Coordinates of C-alpha atoms and ligand atoms in Angstrom, one line a residue:
X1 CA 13.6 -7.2 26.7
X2 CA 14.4 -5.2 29.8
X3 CA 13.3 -6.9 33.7
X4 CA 10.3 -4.3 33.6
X5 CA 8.7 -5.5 30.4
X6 CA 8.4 -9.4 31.6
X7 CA 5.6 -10.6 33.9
X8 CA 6.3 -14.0 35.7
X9 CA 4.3 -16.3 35.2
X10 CA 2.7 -18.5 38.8
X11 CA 5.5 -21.2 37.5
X12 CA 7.8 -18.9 37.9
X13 CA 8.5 -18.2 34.1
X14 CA 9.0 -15.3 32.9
X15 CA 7.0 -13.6 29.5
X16 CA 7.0 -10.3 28.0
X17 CA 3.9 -8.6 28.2
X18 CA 3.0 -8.4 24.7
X19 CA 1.1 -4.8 23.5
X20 CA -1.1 -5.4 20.4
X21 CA 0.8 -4.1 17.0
X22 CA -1.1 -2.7 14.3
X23 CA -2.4 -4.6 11.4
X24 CA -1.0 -3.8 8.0
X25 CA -2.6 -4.6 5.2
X26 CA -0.9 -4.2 1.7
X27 CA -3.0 -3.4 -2.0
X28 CA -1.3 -3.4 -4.9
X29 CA -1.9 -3.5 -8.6
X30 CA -1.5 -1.3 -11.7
X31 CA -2.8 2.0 -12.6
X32 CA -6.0 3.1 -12.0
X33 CA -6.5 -0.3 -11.1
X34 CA -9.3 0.3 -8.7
X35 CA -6.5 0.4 -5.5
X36 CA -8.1 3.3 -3.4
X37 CA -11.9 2.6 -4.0
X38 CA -11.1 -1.0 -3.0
X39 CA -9.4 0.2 0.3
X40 CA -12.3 2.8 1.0
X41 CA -14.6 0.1 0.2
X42 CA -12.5 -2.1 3.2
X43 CA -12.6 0.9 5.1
X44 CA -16.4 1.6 5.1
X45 CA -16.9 -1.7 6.5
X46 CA -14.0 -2.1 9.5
X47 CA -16.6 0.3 11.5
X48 CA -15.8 -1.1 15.1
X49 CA -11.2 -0.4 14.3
X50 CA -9.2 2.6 13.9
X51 CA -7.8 2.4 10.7
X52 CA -5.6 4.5 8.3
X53 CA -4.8 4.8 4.8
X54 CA -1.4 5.9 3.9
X55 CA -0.3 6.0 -0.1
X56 CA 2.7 4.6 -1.7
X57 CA 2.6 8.1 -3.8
X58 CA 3.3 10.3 -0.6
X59 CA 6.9 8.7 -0.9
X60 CA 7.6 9.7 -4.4
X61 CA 10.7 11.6 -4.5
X62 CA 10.3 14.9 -4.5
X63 CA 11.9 16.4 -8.1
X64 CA 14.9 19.0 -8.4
X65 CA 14.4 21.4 -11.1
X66 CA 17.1 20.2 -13.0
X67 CA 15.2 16.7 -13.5
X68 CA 11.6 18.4 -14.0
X69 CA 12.9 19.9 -17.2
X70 CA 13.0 16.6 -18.8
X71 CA 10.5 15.3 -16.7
X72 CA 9.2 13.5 -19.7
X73 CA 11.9 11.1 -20.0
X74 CA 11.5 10.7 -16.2
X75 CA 9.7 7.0 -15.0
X76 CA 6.8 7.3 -12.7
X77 CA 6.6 3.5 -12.3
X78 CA 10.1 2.0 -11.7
X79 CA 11.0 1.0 -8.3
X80 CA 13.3 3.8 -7.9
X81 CA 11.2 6.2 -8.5
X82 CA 9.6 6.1 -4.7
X83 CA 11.9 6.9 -1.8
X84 CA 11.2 3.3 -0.1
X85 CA 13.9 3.9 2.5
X86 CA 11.3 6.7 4.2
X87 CA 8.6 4.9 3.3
X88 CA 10.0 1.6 5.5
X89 CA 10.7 3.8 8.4
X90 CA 7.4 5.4 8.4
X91 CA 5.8 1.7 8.2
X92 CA 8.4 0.4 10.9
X93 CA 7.5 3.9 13.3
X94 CA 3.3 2.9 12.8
X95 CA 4.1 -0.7 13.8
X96 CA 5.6 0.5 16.3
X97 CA 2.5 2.3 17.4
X98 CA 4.5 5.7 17.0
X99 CA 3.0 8.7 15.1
X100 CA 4.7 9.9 11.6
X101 CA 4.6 12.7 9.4
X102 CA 4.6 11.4 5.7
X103 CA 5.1 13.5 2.8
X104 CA 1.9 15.7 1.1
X105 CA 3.3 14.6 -3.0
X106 CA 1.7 17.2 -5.6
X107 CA 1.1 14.9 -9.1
X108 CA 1.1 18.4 -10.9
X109 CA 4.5 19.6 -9.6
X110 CA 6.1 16.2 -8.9
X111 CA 7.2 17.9 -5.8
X112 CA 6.5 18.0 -1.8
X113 CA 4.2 20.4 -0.8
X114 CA 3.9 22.1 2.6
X115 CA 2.5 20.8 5.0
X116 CA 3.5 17.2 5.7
X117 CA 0.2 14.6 6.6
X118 CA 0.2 14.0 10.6
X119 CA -0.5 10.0 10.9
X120 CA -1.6 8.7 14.2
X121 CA -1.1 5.3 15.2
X122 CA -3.9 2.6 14.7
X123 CA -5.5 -0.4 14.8
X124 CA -5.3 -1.1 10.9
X125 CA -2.6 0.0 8.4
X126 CA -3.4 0.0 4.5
X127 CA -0.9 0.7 2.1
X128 CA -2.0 1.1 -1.1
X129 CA 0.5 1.4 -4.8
X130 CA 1.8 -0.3 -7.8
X131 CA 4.6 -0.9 -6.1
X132 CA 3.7 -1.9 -2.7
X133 CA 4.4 -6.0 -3.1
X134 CA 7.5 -5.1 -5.0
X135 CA 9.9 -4.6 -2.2
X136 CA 10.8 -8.2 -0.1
X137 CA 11.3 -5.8 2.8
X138 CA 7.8 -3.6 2.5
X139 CA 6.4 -7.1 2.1
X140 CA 7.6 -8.3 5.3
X141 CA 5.7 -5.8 7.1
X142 CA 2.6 -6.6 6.3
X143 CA 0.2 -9.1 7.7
X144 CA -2.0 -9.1 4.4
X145 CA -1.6 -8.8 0.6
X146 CA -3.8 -7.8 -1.3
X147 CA -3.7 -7.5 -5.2
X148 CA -6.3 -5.8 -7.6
X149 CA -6.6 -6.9 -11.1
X150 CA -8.2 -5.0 -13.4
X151 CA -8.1 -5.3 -17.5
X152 CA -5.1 -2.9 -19.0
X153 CA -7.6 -1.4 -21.1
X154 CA -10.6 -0.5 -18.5
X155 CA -7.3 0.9 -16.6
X156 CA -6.3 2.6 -19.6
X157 CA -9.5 4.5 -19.8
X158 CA -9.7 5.4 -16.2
X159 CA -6.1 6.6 -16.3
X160 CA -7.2 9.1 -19.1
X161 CA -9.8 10.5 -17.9
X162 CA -8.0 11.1 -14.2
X163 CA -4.5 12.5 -15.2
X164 CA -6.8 14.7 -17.9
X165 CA -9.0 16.0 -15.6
X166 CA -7.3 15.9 -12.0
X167 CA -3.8 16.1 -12.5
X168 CA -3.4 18.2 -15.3
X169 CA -2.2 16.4 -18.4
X170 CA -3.5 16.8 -22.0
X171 CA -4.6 13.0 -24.0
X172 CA -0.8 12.8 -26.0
X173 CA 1.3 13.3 -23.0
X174 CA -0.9 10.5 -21.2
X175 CA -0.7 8.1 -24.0
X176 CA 2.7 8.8 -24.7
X177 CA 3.8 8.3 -20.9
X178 CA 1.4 5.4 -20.9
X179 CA 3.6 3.5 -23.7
X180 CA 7.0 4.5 -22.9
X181 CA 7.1 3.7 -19.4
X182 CA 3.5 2.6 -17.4
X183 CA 2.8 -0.6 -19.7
X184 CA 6.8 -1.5 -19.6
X185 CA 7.4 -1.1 -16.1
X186 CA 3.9 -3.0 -15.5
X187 CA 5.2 -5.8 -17.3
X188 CA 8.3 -5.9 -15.4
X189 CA 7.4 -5.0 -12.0
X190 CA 3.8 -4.9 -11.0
X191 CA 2.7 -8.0 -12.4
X192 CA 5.4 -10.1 -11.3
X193 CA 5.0 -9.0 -7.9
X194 CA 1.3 -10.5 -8.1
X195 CA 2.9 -13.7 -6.7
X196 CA 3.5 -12.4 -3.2
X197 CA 0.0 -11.8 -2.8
X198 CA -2.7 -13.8 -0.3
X199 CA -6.2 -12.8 -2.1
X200 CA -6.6 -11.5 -6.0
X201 CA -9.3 -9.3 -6.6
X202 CA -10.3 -9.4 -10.1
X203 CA -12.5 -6.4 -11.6
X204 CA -11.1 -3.9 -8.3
X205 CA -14.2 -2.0 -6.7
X206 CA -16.5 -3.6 -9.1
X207 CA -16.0 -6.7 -7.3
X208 CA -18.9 -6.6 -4.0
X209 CA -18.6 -9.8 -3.2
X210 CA -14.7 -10.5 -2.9
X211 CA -14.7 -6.9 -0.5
X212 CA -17.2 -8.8 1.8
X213 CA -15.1 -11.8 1.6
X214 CA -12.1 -10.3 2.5
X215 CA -13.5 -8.0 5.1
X216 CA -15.0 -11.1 6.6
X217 CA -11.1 -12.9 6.1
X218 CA -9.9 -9.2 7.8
X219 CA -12.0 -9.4 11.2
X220 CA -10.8 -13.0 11.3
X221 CA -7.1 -12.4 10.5
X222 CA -7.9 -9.7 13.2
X223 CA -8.7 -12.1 15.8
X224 CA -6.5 -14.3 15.4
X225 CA -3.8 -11.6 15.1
X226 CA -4.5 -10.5 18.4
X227 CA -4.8 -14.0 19.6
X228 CA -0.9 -14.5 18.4
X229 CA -0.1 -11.6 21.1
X230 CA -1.5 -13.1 23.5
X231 CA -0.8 -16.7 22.7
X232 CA 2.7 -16.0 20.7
X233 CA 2.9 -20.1 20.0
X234 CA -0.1 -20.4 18.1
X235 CA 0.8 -20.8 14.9
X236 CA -1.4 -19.2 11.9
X237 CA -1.0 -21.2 8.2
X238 CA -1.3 -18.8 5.4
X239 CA -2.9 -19.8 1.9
X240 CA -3.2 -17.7 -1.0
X241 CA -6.4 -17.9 -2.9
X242 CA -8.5 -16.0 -5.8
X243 CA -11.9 -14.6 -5.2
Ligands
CTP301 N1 2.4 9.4 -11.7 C1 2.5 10.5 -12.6 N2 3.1 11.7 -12.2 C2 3.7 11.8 -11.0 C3 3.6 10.7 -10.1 C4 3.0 9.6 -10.5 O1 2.0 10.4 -13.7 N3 4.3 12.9 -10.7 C5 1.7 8.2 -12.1 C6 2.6 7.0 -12.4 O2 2.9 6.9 -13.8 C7 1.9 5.8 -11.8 C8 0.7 6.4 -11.2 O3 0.9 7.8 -11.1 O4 1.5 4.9 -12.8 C9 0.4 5.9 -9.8 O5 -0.8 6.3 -9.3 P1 -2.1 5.3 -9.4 O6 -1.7 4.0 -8.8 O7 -2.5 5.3 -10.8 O8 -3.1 6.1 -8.6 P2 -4.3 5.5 -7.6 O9 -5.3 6.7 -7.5 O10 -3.7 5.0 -6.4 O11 -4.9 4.4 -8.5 P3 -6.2 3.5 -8.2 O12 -7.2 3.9 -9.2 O13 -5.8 2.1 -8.4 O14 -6.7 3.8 -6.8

């Protein structure tokens, strides 16, 4: 900490002078699970904060050509799928308070389109994705996890009925995809990463009462949050719970 940033104290101590970080809020959970209504839903009620949404999906990796001509052997839900190195720095830069540009991803050309989404800095972060409680270091950054789980088959439905009519895929390819690589890689890395979370949300947007719940658990974390800037020895004990 350089002599400019610390403020002595009338003991004669010194102590940085603490600016207040962003908030950052993780939802997870599978496909179609409900993710984005949930954090709209959050959204609609954190009236008095600035807060942004950013998607795990803007950090898909934009594919070559060579790739997209097999781009049915090519899985949508593995770890490595996602570009988390960009997706950490961008999370790092908005903790940081700095403004990032993050990636505009096109589901029907599994590329980057032009032009890039401008993200100011804010009060709240949410990140929503399968994948977003997979990564220890993603993880780290964030103050809350979140978790929506939603029946494979009420998922299944949704998915059909969004990749048919918004992202331009006929019923075969969607079950096919569905089978060969969204219930596998479910299975291996979405649910398991269920554990890291703080509050489960069964039933997604469906659920009023748990979105009141944890908005009212949000303004509180809030406070005491910005309490811990101030007052960086108070200590805050985490439980995780299921609404
Ligand atoms: N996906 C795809 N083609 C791409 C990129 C992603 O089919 N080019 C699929 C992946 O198979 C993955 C899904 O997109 O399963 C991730 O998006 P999803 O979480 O379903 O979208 P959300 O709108 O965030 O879901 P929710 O309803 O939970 O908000």
């Amino acid at each position: 900490i350089k002599d400019e940033q610390l403020n002595v104290h009338s003991n004669g101590a010194a102590f940085p002078v603490l600016e207040k970080q962003p908030f950052i809020i993780g939802v997870a959970g599978g496909t179609a699970s409900g993710k984005t209504t949930v954090c709209n839903m959050i959204i609609g009620q954190l009236h008095d904060q600035r807060v942004v949404l950013v998607h795990q999906d803007s950090f898909y990796h934009s594919l070559s050509n060579d790739v997209l001509e097999k781009v049915h052997e090519y899985n949508f839900d593995h770890p490595a799928a996602f570009d988390t190195e960009l997706l950490l720095s961008c999370l790092g830069k908005l903790k940081q308070g700095q403004a990032v540009s993050i990636p505009n991803y096109d589901y029907k050309t599994h590329k980057y389109v032009d032009p890039p989404r401008k993200v100011n800095p804010s009060d709240v972060i949410i990140l929503e994705g399968i994948l977003v409680l997979h990564d220890p270091r993603v993880c780290n950054l964030m103050n809350m996890k979140i978790f929506v789980d939603t029946d494979s088959d009420v998922r299944l439905a949704r998915r059909i009925q969004r990749d048919t009519v918004e992202r331009g895929r006929n019923i075969q390819n969607v079950l096919d995809q569905y089978a060969k690589f969204v219930k596998p890689s479910f299975e291996e890395f979405i649910l398991p990463s269920k554990k890291h979370a703080d509050i489960i949300i069964p039933r997604g947007g469906d659920n009023d009462v748990a979105i009141d719940l944890i908005v009212q658990h949000i303004h509180t974390k809030l406070g005491q949050h910005n309490l811990c800037k101030i007052y960086p020895n108070i200590f805050v004990i985490q439980t995780t719970f299921q609404i």
